[in-house]
Amino acid sequence: MTSVPNLQLSTGSGTIDIPQLGFGVWQVPDAEVEAAIATALEVGYRSIDTARLYGNEEGVGRAIEASELSRDDLFVTTKVWNDDHGFDSTLAAFDASLRRLRLDVLDLYLIHWPTPEQDNYVDTWKALLKLREDGRVRAVGVCNFEIDHLQRLADETGELPAINQVELHPYLQQAALREFHAANGILTEAWSPLASGGSVLGDPVVRDIAQKHGVTPAQAILRWHLQLGNVVIPKSVTPSRIAENFDVFGFELDDEDLAAFAPLDRSERTGPDPVAFN
């Protein structure tokens, strides 16, 4: 079985491993998620990314229990949703997520969106730090935070997130944000890494690179993410696609390929703008 590379995720006092390629379950109904995860685990995925918003934490919990894999062999992420922001609300939301997931300890807990108009993400972040301090979660981070949001966390709490999960694909490459992450020890994690399967998969540049290596456009893009140093979490419920998205370790893009990806950036989002999403 292919071994997925690990990256180092800060825990405040040290580091833990996070698989660089994980399995996302956004938009997968609770009734279908158990079968999808079973397929993913069989293929070789060991990292599962869910969220309270997705409505499938219970199914993820069933899948983990049914897998009979050692808990130490799995990396599980979930997220606090916008209506649970605030110190006490976040602690309660975490308890509820853990019950649904049937876990005693979570590997990674994330703030799903900054929702700046609520102006509550700093207190939410303080709750995550407490959960980590209490040993209930191993590492903590955020999603969809811009540089000013991250800087405010550092200014008011003295600690930056271990990871920031953001929309990132060839049409939205987030260069300035990735540069800030790299300078401050924050891992970059890509959601919608294939731009929700839109026109990027048919882009002539992507198609040419894929053809050159004898792979699909999706595989070429996922390989690009890995070589950038991103954590990446493609999602699918189709067994053949789940396997295809995992099969990205038998080839390597060269410098010419990587250079060809760079001009594709259009700052084009498939999801909301974090500055305006409240």
JSON list of C-alpha atoms in Angstrom, two decimals, residues 16-227:
[
{"chain": "A", "resi": 16, "resn": "ILE", "atom": "CA", "xyz": [2.50, 15.78, 15.32]},
{"chain": "A", "resi": 17, "resn": "ASP", "atom": "CA", "xyz": [2.25, 14.19, 11.89]},
{"chain": "A", "resi": 18, "resn": "ILE", "atom": "CA", "xyz": [-0.61, 15.03, 9.54]},
{"chain": "A", "resi": 19, "resn": "PRO", "atom": "CA", "xyz": [-0.96, 13.03, 6.30]},
{"chain": "A", "resi": 20, "resn": "GLN", "atom": "CA", "xyz": [-0.41, 15.35, 3.35]},
{"chain": "A", "resi": 21, "resn": "LEU", "atom": "CA", "xyz": [-3.27, 13.72, 1.42]},
{"chain": "A", "resi": 22, "resn": "GLY", "atom": "CA", "xyz": [-6.58, 13.28, 3.20]},
{"chain": "A", "resi": 23, "resn": "PHE", "atom": "CA", "xyz": [-10.18, 12.44, 2.41]},
{"chain": "A", "resi": 24, "resn": "GLY", "atom": "CA", "xyz": [-12.80, 15.21, 2.52]},
{"chain": "A", "resi": 25, "resn": "VAL", "atom": "CA", "xyz": [-16.51, 14.49, 3.09]},
{"chain": "A", "resi": 26, "resn": "TRP", "atom": "CA", "xyz": [-18.14, 17.85, 2.35]},
{"chain": "A", "resi": 27, "resn": "GLN", "atom": "CA", "xyz": [-21.58, 17.38, 0.74]},
{"chain": "A", "resi": 28, "resn": "VAL", "atom": "CA", "xyz": [-21.53, 13.64, 1.41]},
{"chain": "A", "resi": 29, "resn": "PRO", "atom": "CA", "xyz": [-24.85, 12.73, 3.10]},
{"chain": "A", "resi": 30, "resn": "ASP", "atom": "CA", "xyz": [-24.63, 10.99, 6.45]},
{"chain": "A", "resi": 31, "resn": "ALA", "atom": "CA", "xyz": [-26.26, 7.88, 4.99]},
{"chain": "A", "resi": 32, "resn": "GLU", "atom": "CA", "xyz": [-23.56, 7.62, 2.29]},
{"chain": "A", "resi": 33, "resn": "VAL", "atom": "CA", "xyz": [-20.46, 8.72, 4.16]},
{"chain": "A", "resi": 34, "resn": "GLU", "atom": "CA", "xyz": [-19.78, 5.39, 5.87]},
{"chain": "A", "resi": 35, "resn": "ALA", "atom": "CA", "xyz": [-19.43, 3.54, 2.56]},
{"chain": "A", "resi": 36, "resn": "ALA", "atom": "CA", "xyz": [-17.31, 6.34, 1.06]},
{"chain": "A", "resi": 37, "resn": "ILE", "atom": "CA", "xyz": [-14.92, 6.31, 4.02]},
{"chain": "A", "resi": 38, "resn": "ALA", "atom": "CA", "xyz": [-14.72, 2.52, 3.97]},
{"chain": "A", "resi": 39, "resn": "THR", "atom": "CA", "xyz": [-13.58, 2.73, 0.35]},
{"chain": "A", "resi": 40, "resn": "ALA", "atom": "CA", "xyz": [-11.12, 5.52, 1.14]},
{"chain": "A", "resi": 41, "resn": "LEU", "atom": "CA", "xyz": [-9.57, 3.59, 4.03]},
{"chain": "A", "resi": 42, "resn": "GLU", "atom": "CA", "xyz": [-9.27, 0.49, 1.88]},
{"chain": "A", "resi": 43, "resn": "VAL", "atom": "CA", "xyz": [-7.47, 2.51, -0.80]},
{"chain": "A", "resi": 44, "resn": "GLY", "atom": "CA", "xyz": [-5.04, 3.87, 1.79]},
{"chain": "A", "resi": 45, "resn": "TYR", "atom": "CA", "xyz": [-6.31, 7.20, 3.10]},
{"chain": "A", "resi": 46, "resn": "ARG", "atom": "CA", "xyz": [-5.77, 7.66, 6.83]},
{"chain": "A", "resi": 47, "resn": "SER", "atom": "CA", "xyz": [-6.93, 11.27, 7.29]},
{"chain": "A", "resi": 48, "resn": "ILE", "atom": "CA", "xyz": [-10.63, 12.21, 7.32]},
{"chain": "A", "resi": 49, "resn": "ASP", "atom": "CA", "xyz": [-11.86, 15.81, 7.23]},
{"chain": "A", "resi": 50, "resn": "THR", "atom": "CA", "xyz": [-15.43, 16.59, 8.30]},
{"chain": "A", "resi": 51, "resn": "ALA", "atom": "CA", "xyz": [-17.31, 19.45, 10.01]},
{"chain": "A", "resi": 52, "resn": "ARG", "atom": "CA", "xyz": [-20.41, 20.01, 12.07]},
{"chain": "A", "resi": 53, "resn": "LEU", "atom": "CA", "xyz": [-21.94, 21.86, 9.10]},
{"chain": "A", "resi": 54, "resn": "TYR", "atom": "CA", "xyz": [-21.63, 18.79, 6.88]},
{"chain": "A", "resi": 55, "resn": "GLY", "atom": "CA", "xyz": [-24.19, 16.89, 8.95]},
{"chain": "A", "resi": 56, "resn": "ASN", "atom": "CA", "xyz": [-22.23, 13.65, 8.65]},
{"chain": "A", "resi": 57, "resn": "GLU", "atom": "CA", "xyz": [-20.13, 13.46, 11.83]},
{"chain": "A", "resi": 58, "resn": "GLU", "atom": "CA", "xyz": [-22.25, 10.54, 13.07]},
{"chain": "A", "resi": 59, "resn": "GLY", "atom": "CA", "xyz": [-21.63, 8.64, 9.84]},
{"chain": "A", "resi": 60, "resn": "VAL", "atom": "CA", "xyz": [-17.92, 9.38, 10.09]},
{"chain": "A", "resi": 61, "resn": "GLY", "atom": "CA", "xyz": [-17.98, 8.01, 13.64]},
{"chain": "A", "resi": 62, "resn": "ARG", "atom": "CA", "xyz": [-19.70, 4.82, 12.47]},
{"chain": "A", "resi": 63, "resn": "ALA", "atom": "CA", "xyz": [-17.14, 4.42, 9.68]},
{"chain": "A", "resi": 64, "resn": "ILE", "atom": "CA", "xyz": [-14.21, 4.83, 12.06]},
{"chain": "A", "resi": 65, "resn": "GLU", "atom": "CA", "xyz": [-15.71, 2.28, 14.44]},
{"chain": "A", "resi": 66, "resn": "ALA", "atom": "CA", "xyz": [-16.46, -0.18, 11.64]},
{"chain": "A", "resi": 67, "resn": "SER", "atom": "CA", "xyz": [-12.97, 0.08, 10.14]},
{"chain": "A", "resi": 68, "resn": "GLU", "atom": "CA", "xyz": [-11.30, -1.77, 13.03]},
{"chain": "A", "resi": 69, "resn": "LEU", "atom": "CA", "xyz": [-8.17, 0.29, 12.36]},
{"chain": "A", "resi": 70, "resn": "SER", "atom": "CA", "xyz": [-6.16, 1.37, 15.36]},
{"chain": "A", "resi": 71, "resn": "ARG", "atom": "CA", "xyz": [-7.13, 4.87, 16.49]},
{"chain": "A", "resi": 72, "resn": "ASP", "atom": "CA", "xyz": [-3.44, 5.77, 16.29]},
{"chain": "A", "resi": 73, "resn": "ASP", "atom": "CA", "xyz": [-3.54, 5.04, 12.55]},
{"chain": "A", "resi": 74, "resn": "LEU", "atom": "CA", "xyz": [-6.27, 7.61, 11.83]},
{"chain": "A", "resi": 75, "resn": "PHE", "atom": "CA", "xyz": [-6.18, 11.40, 11.73]},
{"chain": "A", "resi": 76, "resn": "VAL", "atom": "CA", "xyz": [-9.61, 12.99, 12.23]},
{"chain": "A", "resi": 77, "resn": "THR", "atom": "CA", "xyz": [-10.49, 16.66, 11.71]},
{"chain": "A", "resi": 78, "resn": "THR", "atom": "CA", "xyz": [-13.73, 18.50, 12.39]},
{"chain": "A", "resi": 79, "resn": "LYS", "atom": "CA", "xyz": [-14.74, 22.16, 12.67]},
{"chain": "A", "resi": 80, "resn": "VAL", "atom": "CA", "xyz": [-16.79, 24.57, 14.75]},
{"chain": "A", "resi": 81, "resn": "TRP", "atom": "CA", "xyz": [-19.54, 26.28, 12.76]},
{"chain": "A", "resi": 82, "resn": "ASN", "atom": "CA", "xyz": [-20.29, 30.00, 12.67]},
{"chain": "A", "resi": 83, "resn": "ASP", "atom": "CA", "xyz": [-23.31, 29.93, 15.00]},
{"chain": "A", "resi": 84, "resn": "ASP", "atom": "CA", "xyz": [-21.22, 28.34, 17.75]},
{"chain": "A", "resi": 85, "resn": "HIS", "atom": "CA", "xyz": [-18.57, 31.06, 17.91]},
{"chain": "A", "resi": 86, "resn": "GLY", "atom": "CA", "xyz": [-17.64, 32.31, 21.38]},
{"chain": "A", "resi": 87, "resn": "PHE", "atom": "CA", "xyz": [-15.71, 30.67, 24.21]},
{"chain": "A", "resi": 88, "resn": "ASP", "atom": "CA", "xyz": [-18.44, 28.69, 25.98]},
{"chain": "A", "resi": 89, "resn": "SER", "atom": "CA", "xyz": [-20.40, 27.92, 22.82]},
{"chain": "A", "resi": 90, "resn": "THR", "atom": "CA", "xyz": [-17.30, 26.49, 21.16]},
{"chain": "A", "resi": 91, "resn": "LEU", "atom": "CA", "xyz": [-16.54, 24.22, 24.12]},
{"chain": "A", "resi": 92, "resn": "ALA", "atom": "CA", "xyz": [-20.12, 22.90, 23.98]},
{"chain": "A", "resi": 93, "resn": "ALA", "atom": "CA", "xyz": [-19.93, 22.45, 20.21]},
{"chain": "A", "resi": 94, "resn": "PHE", "atom": "CA", "xyz": [-16.72, 20.48, 20.56]},
{"chain": "A", "resi": 95, "resn": "ASP", "atom": "CA", "xyz": [-18.33, 18.14, 23.10]},
{"chain": "A", "resi": 96, "resn": "ALA", "atom": "CA", "xyz": [-21.24, 17.53, 20.72]},
{"chain": "A", "resi": 97, "resn": "SER", "atom": "CA", "xyz": [-18.94, 16.83, 17.76]},
{"chain": "A", "resi": 98, "resn": "LEU", "atom": "CA", "xyz": [-16.87, 14.41, 19.79]},
{"chain": "A", "resi": 99, "resn": "ARG", "atom": "CA", "xyz": [-20.02, 12.51, 20.83]},
{"chain": "A", "resi": 100, "resn": "ARG", "atom": "CA", "xyz": [-21.18, 12.26, 17.23]},
{"chain": "A", "resi": 101, "resn": "LEU", "atom": "CA", "xyz": [-17.73, 11.08, 16.13]},
{"chain": "A", "resi": 102, "resn": "ARG", "atom": "CA", "xyz": [-17.57, 8.54, 18.98]},
{"chain": "A", "resi": 103, "resn": "LEU", "atom": "CA", "xyz": [-14.08, 9.74, 19.88]},
{"chain": "A", "resi": 104, "resn": "ASP", "atom": "CA", "xyz": [-12.36, 10.55, 23.14]},
{"chain": "A", "resi": 105, "resn": "VAL", "atom": "CA", "xyz": [-9.68, 12.77, 21.60]},
{"chain": "A", "resi": 106, "resn": "LEU", "atom": "CA", "xyz": [-9.71, 14.66, 18.31]},
{"chain": "A", "resi": 107, "resn": "ASP", "atom": "CA", "xyz": [-6.62, 15.12, 16.17]},
{"chain": "A", "resi": 108, "resn": "LEU", "atom": "CA", "xyz": [-7.43, 18.55, 14.73]},
{"chain": "A", "resi": 109, "resn": "TYR", "atom": "CA", "xyz": [-10.16, 21.10, 15.49]},
{"chain": "A", "resi": 110, "resn": "LEU", "atom": "CA", "xyz": [-10.67, 24.11, 13.23]},
{"chain": "A", "resi": 111, "resn": "ILE", "atom": "CA", "xyz": [-12.65, 27.36, 13.23]},
{"chain": "A", "resi": 112, "resn": "HIS", "atom": "CA", "xyz": [-14.64, 26.98, 10.01]},
{"chain": "A", "resi": 113, "resn": "TRP", "atom": "CA", "xyz": [-14.90, 30.69, 9.05]},
{"chain": "A", "resi": 114, "resn": "PRO", "atom": "CA", "xyz": [-13.75, 33.92, 10.71]},
{"chain": "A", "resi": 115, "resn": "THR", "atom": "CA", "xyz": [-17.17, 35.61, 10.20]},
{"chain": "A", "resi": 116, "resn": "PRO", "atom": "CA", "xyz": [-15.58, 39.01, 10.92]},
{"chain": "A", "resi": 117, "resn": "GLU", "atom": "CA", "xyz": [-18.87, 40.85, 11.45]},
{"chain": "A", "resi": 118, "resn": "GLN", "atom": "CA", "xyz": [-19.58, 38.63, 14.47]},
{"chain": "A", "resi": 119, "resn": "ASP", "atom": "CA", "xyz": [-16.19, 39.73, 15.82]},
{"chain": "A", "resi": 120, "resn": "ASN", "atom": "CA", "xyz": [-16.01, 36.63, 17.96]},
{"chain": "A", "resi": 121, "resn": "TYR", "atom": "CA", "xyz": [-13.27, 34.54, 16.40]},
{"chain": "A", "resi": 122, "resn": "VAL", "atom": "CA", "xyz": [-10.63, 35.49, 18.96]},
{"chain": "A", "resi": 123, "resn": "ASP", "atom": "CA", "xyz": [-12.75, 34.12, 21.83]},
{"chain": "A", "resi": 124, "resn": "THR", "atom": "CA", "xyz": [-13.44, 31.05, 19.71]},
{"chain": "A", "resi": 125, "resn": "TRP", "atom": "CA", "xyz": [-9.70, 30.63, 19.18]},
{"chain": "A", "resi": 126, "resn": "LYS", "atom": "CA", "xyz": [-9.11, 30.90, 22.94]},
{"chain": "A", "resi": 127, "resn": "ALA", "atom": "CA", "xyz": [-11.56, 28.01, 23.42]},
{"chain": "A", "resi": 128, "resn": "LEU", "atom": "CA", "xyz": [-9.60, 25.91, 20.93]},
{"chain": "A", "resi": 129, "resn": "LEU", "atom": "CA", "xyz": [-6.38, 26.64, 22.79]},
{"chain": "A", "resi": 130, "resn": "LYS", "atom": "CA", "xyz": [-8.02, 25.52, 26.05]},
{"chain": "A", "resi": 131, "resn": "LEU", "atom": "CA", "xyz": [-9.23, 22.29, 24.45]},
{"chain": "A", "resi": 132, "resn": "ARG", "atom": "CA", "xyz": [-5.69, 21.59, 23.30]},
{"chain": "A", "resi": 133, "resn": "GLU", "atom": "CA", "xyz": [-4.26, 22.51, 26.70]},
{"chain": "A", "resi": 134, "resn": "ASP", "atom": "CA", "xyz": [-6.73, 20.11, 28.34]},
{"chain": "A", "resi": 135, "resn": "GLY", "atom": "CA", "xyz": [-5.57, 17.27, 26.05]},
{"chain": "A", "resi": 136, "resn": "ARG", "atom": "CA", "xyz": [-8.91, 16.91, 24.30]},
{"chain": "A", "resi": 137, "resn": "VAL", "atom": "CA", "xyz": [-7.55, 17.82, 20.87]},
{"chain": "A", "resi": 138, "resn": "ARG", "atom": "CA", "xyz": [-4.00, 17.37, 19.68]},
{"chain": "A", "resi": 139, "resn": "ALA", "atom": "CA", "xyz": [-3.73, 20.40, 17.38]},
{"chain": "A", "resi": 140, "resn": "VAL", "atom": "CA", "xyz": [-5.87, 23.42, 16.52]},
{"chain": "A", "resi": 141, "resn": "GLY", "atom": "CA", "xyz": [-6.22, 25.63, 13.49]},
{"chain": "A", "resi": 142, "resn": "VAL", "atom": "CA", "xyz": [-8.55, 27.65, 11.31]},
{"chain": "A", "resi": 143, "resn": "CYS", "atom": "CA", "xyz": [-10.19, 27.71, 7.91]},
{"chain": "A", "resi": 144, "resn": "ASN", "atom": "CA", "xyz": [-10.65, 30.59, 5.49]},
{"chain": "A", "resi": 145, "resn": "PHE", "atom": "CA", "xyz": [-8.67, 33.11, 7.55]},
{"chain": "A", "resi": 146, "resn": "GLU", "atom": "CA", "xyz": [-7.02, 36.01, 5.76]},
{"chain": "A", "resi": 147, "resn": "ILE", "atom": "CA", "xyz": [-3.68, 37.48, 6.86]},
{"chain": "A", "resi": 148, "resn": "ASP", "atom": "CA", "xyz": [-5.26, 40.20, 9.02]},
{"chain": "A", "resi": 149, "resn": "HIS", "atom": "CA", "xyz": [-7.41, 37.61, 10.81]},
{"chain": "A", "resi": 150, "resn": "LEU", "atom": "CA", "xyz": [-4.35, 35.46, 11.51]},
{"chain": "A", "resi": 151, "resn": "GLN", "atom": "CA", "xyz": [-2.32, 38.44, 12.69]},
{"chain": "A", "resi": 152, "resn": "ARG", "atom": "CA", "xyz": [-5.06, 39.43, 15.12]},
{"chain": "A", "resi": 153, "resn": "LEU", "atom": "CA", "xyz": [-4.99, 35.96, 16.70]},
{"chain": "A", "resi": 154, "resn": "ALA", "atom": "CA", "xyz": [-1.25, 36.32, 17.19]},
{"chain": "A", "resi": 155, "resn": "ASP", "atom": "CA", "xyz": [-1.56, 39.84, 18.59]},
{"chain": "A", "resi": 156, "resn": "GLU", "atom": "CA", "xyz": [-4.32, 39.00, 21.07]},
{"chain": "A", "resi": 157, "resn": "THR", "atom": "CA", "xyz": [-3.40, 35.45, 22.12]},
{"chain": "A", "resi": 158, "resn": "GLY", "atom": "CA", "xyz": [0.28, 35.13, 21.31]},
{"chain": "A", "resi": 159, "resn": "GLU", "atom": "CA", "xyz": [-0.28, 32.06, 19.15]},
{"chain": "A", "resi": 160, "resn": "LEU", "atom": "CA", "xyz": [-0.96, 31.44, 15.50]},
{"chain": "A", "resi": 161, "resn": "PRO", "atom": "CA", "xyz": [-2.93, 28.44, 14.19]},
{"chain": "A", "resi": 162, "resn": "ALA", "atom": "CA", "xyz": [-1.06, 25.30, 13.22]},
{"chain": "A", "resi": 163, "resn": "ILE", "atom": "CA", "xyz": [-2.90, 25.16, 9.89]},
{"chain": "A", "resi": 164, "resn": "ASN", "atom": "CA", "xyz": [-5.21, 27.28, 7.74]},
{"chain": "A", "resi": 165, "resn": "GLN", "atom": "CA", "xyz": [-7.57, 25.39, 5.44]},
{"chain": "A", "resi": 166, "resn": "VAL", "atom": "CA", "xyz": [-8.52, 27.62, 2.51]},
{"chain": "A", "resi": 167, "resn": "GLU", "atom": "CA", "xyz": [-9.95, 27.39, -0.97]},
{"chain": "A", "resi": 168, "resn": "LEU", "atom": "CA", "xyz": [-6.92, 26.76, -3.15]},
{"chain": "A", "resi": 169, "resn": "HIS", "atom": "CA", "xyz": [-6.57, 25.46, -6.70]},
{"chain": "A", "resi": 170, "resn": "PRO", "atom": "CA", "xyz": [-4.81, 26.50, -9.93]},
{"chain": "A", "resi": 171, "resn": "TYR", "atom": "CA", "xyz": [-7.31, 29.33, -10.52]},
{"chain": "A", "resi": 172, "resn": "LEU", "atom": "CA", "xyz": [-6.94, 30.60, -6.90]},
{"chain": "A", "resi": 173, "resn": "GLN", "atom": "CA", "xyz": [-3.35, 30.02, -5.83]},
{"chain": "A", "resi": 174, "resn": "GLN", "atom": "CA", "xyz": [-3.29, 32.22, -2.68]},
{"chain": "A", "resi": 175, "resn": "ALA", "atom": "CA", "xyz": [0.40, 33.12, -3.10]},
{"chain": "A", "resi": 176, "resn": "ALA", "atom": "CA", "xyz": [0.50, 35.95, -0.53]},
{"chain": "A", "resi": 177, "resn": "LEU", "atom": "CA", "xyz": [-1.35, 33.87, 2.06]},
{"chain": "A", "resi": 178, "resn": "ARG", "atom": "CA", "xyz": [0.89, 30.84, 1.47]},
{"chain": "A", "resi": 179, "resn": "GLU", "atom": "CA", "xyz": [3.94, 33.07, 1.85]},
{"chain": "A", "resi": 180, "resn": "PHE", "atom": "CA", "xyz": [2.63, 34.35, 5.20]},
{"chain": "A", "resi": 181, "resn": "HIS", "atom": "CA", "xyz": [1.96, 30.78, 6.30]},
{"chain": "A", "resi": 182, "resn": "ALA", "atom": "CA", "xyz": [5.46, 29.65, 5.35]},
{"chain": "A", "resi": 183, "resn": "ALA", "atom": "CA", "xyz": [7.05, 32.57, 7.22]},
{"chain": "A", "resi": 184, "resn": "ASN", "atom": "CA", "xyz": [5.05, 31.81, 10.37]},
{"chain": "A", "resi": 185, "resn": "GLY", "atom": "CA", "xyz": [5.06, 28.02, 10.62]},
{"chain": "A", "resi": 186, "resn": "ILE", "atom": "CA", "xyz": [1.45, 27.57, 9.48]},
{"chain": "A", "resi": 187, "resn": "LEU", "atom": "CA", "xyz": [0.60, 24.67, 7.19]},
{"chain": "A", "resi": 188, "resn": "THR", "atom": "CA", "xyz": [-1.56, 25.44, 4.15]},
{"chain": "A", "resi": 189, "resn": "GLU", "atom": "CA", "xyz": [-4.45, 23.04, 3.54]},
{"chain": "A", "resi": 190, "resn": "ALA", "atom": "CA", "xyz": [-6.45, 23.18, 0.31]},
{"chain": "A", "resi": 191, "resn": "TRP", "atom": "CA", "xyz": [-10.20, 22.68, 0.15]},
{"chain": "A", "resi": 192, "resn": "SER", "atom": "CA", "xyz": [-11.84, 22.51, -3.27]},
{"chain": "A", "resi": 193, "resn": "PRO", "atom": "CA", "xyz": [-8.39, 21.54, -4.60]},
{"chain": "A", "resi": 194, "resn": "LEU", "atom": "CA", "xyz": [-9.87, 20.76, -8.02]},
{"chain": "A", "resi": 195, "resn": "ALA", "atom": "CA", "xyz": [-12.03, 23.93, -8.09]},
{"chain": "A", "resi": 196, "resn": "SER", "atom": "CA", "xyz": [-15.15, 21.78, -7.56]},
{"chain": "A", "resi": 197, "resn": "GLY", "atom": "CA", "xyz": [-14.39, 19.91, -10.78]},
{"chain": "A", "resi": 198, "resn": "GLY", "atom": "CA", "xyz": [-15.08, 22.99, -12.90]},
{"chain": "A", "resi": 199, "resn": "SER", "atom": "CA", "xyz": [-13.33, 24.35, -15.95]},
{"chain": "A", "resi": 200, "resn": "VAL", "atom": "CA", "xyz": [-9.87, 23.94, -14.44]},
{"chain": "A", "resi": 201, "resn": "LEU", "atom": "CA", "xyz": [-9.99, 20.20, -15.26]},
{"chain": "A", "resi": 202, "resn": "GLY", "atom": "CA", "xyz": [-10.43, 21.11, -18.91]},
{"chain": "A", "resi": 203, "resn": "ASP", "atom": "CA", "xyz": [-7.80, 23.83, -18.95]},
{"chain": "A", "resi": 204, "resn": "PRO", "atom": "CA", "xyz": [-5.42, 23.22, -21.89]},
{"chain": "A", "resi": 205, "resn": "VAL", "atom": "CA", "xyz": [-2.34, 23.75, -19.72]},
{"chain": "A", "resi": 206, "resn": "VAL", "atom": "CA", "xyz": [-3.55, 21.22, -17.14]},
{"chain": "A", "resi": 207, "resn": "ARG", "atom": "CA", "xyz": [-4.55, 18.75, -19.86]},
{"chain": "A", "resi": 208, "resn": "ASP", "atom": "CA", "xyz": [-1.14, 19.00, -21.53]},
{"chain": "A", "resi": 209, "resn": "ILE", "atom": "CA", "xyz": [0.72, 18.41, -18.26]},
{"chain": "A", "resi": 210, "resn": "ALA", "atom": "CA", "xyz": [-1.53, 15.45, -17.46]},
{"chain": "A", "resi": 211, "resn": "GLN", "atom": "CA", "xyz": [-1.01, 13.96, -20.92]},
{"chain": "A", "resi": 212, "resn": "LYS", "atom": "CA", "xyz": [2.76, 14.40, -20.61]},
{"chain": "A", "resi": 213, "resn": "HIS", "atom": "CA", "xyz": [2.77, 12.23, -17.47]},
{"chain": "A", "resi": 214, "resn": "GLY", "atom": "CA", "xyz": [0.06, 9.79, -18.52]},
{"chain": "A", "resi": 215, "resn": "VAL", "atom": "CA", "xyz": [-2.30, 10.83, -15.73]},
{"chain": "A", "resi": 216, "resn": "THR", "atom": "CA", "xyz": [-5.67, 12.53, -15.46]},
{"chain": "A", "resi": 217, "resn": "PRO", "atom": "CA", "xyz": [-6.02, 16.33, -15.06]},
{"chain": "A", "resi": 218, "resn": "ALA", "atom": "CA", "xyz": [-7.23, 15.78, -11.48]},
{"chain": "A", "resi": 219, "resn": "GLN", "atom": "CA", "xyz": [-4.13, 13.73, -10.67]},
{"chain": "A", "resi": 220, "resn": "ALA", "atom": "CA", "xyz": [-1.88, 16.40, -12.19]},
{"chain": "A", "resi": 221, "resn": "ILE", "atom": "CA", "xyz": [-3.51, 19.10, -10.05]},
{"chain": "A", "resi": 222, "resn": "LEU", "atom": "CA", "xyz": [-3.32, 17.05, -6.86]},
{"chain": "A", "resi": 223, "resn": "ARG", "atom": "CA", "xyz": [0.36, 16.37, -7.58]},
{"chain": "A", "resi": 224, "resn": "TRP", "atom": "CA", "xyz": [0.87, 20.14, -8.02]},
{"chain": "A", "resi": 225, "resn": "HIS", "atom": "CA", "xyz": [-0.63, 20.71, -4.56]},
{"chain": "A", "resi": 226, "resn": "LEU", "atom": "CA", "xyz": [1.62, 18.10, -2.98]},
{"chain": "A", "resi": 227, "resn": "GLN", "atom": "CA", "xyz": [4.75, 19.55, -4.55]}
]
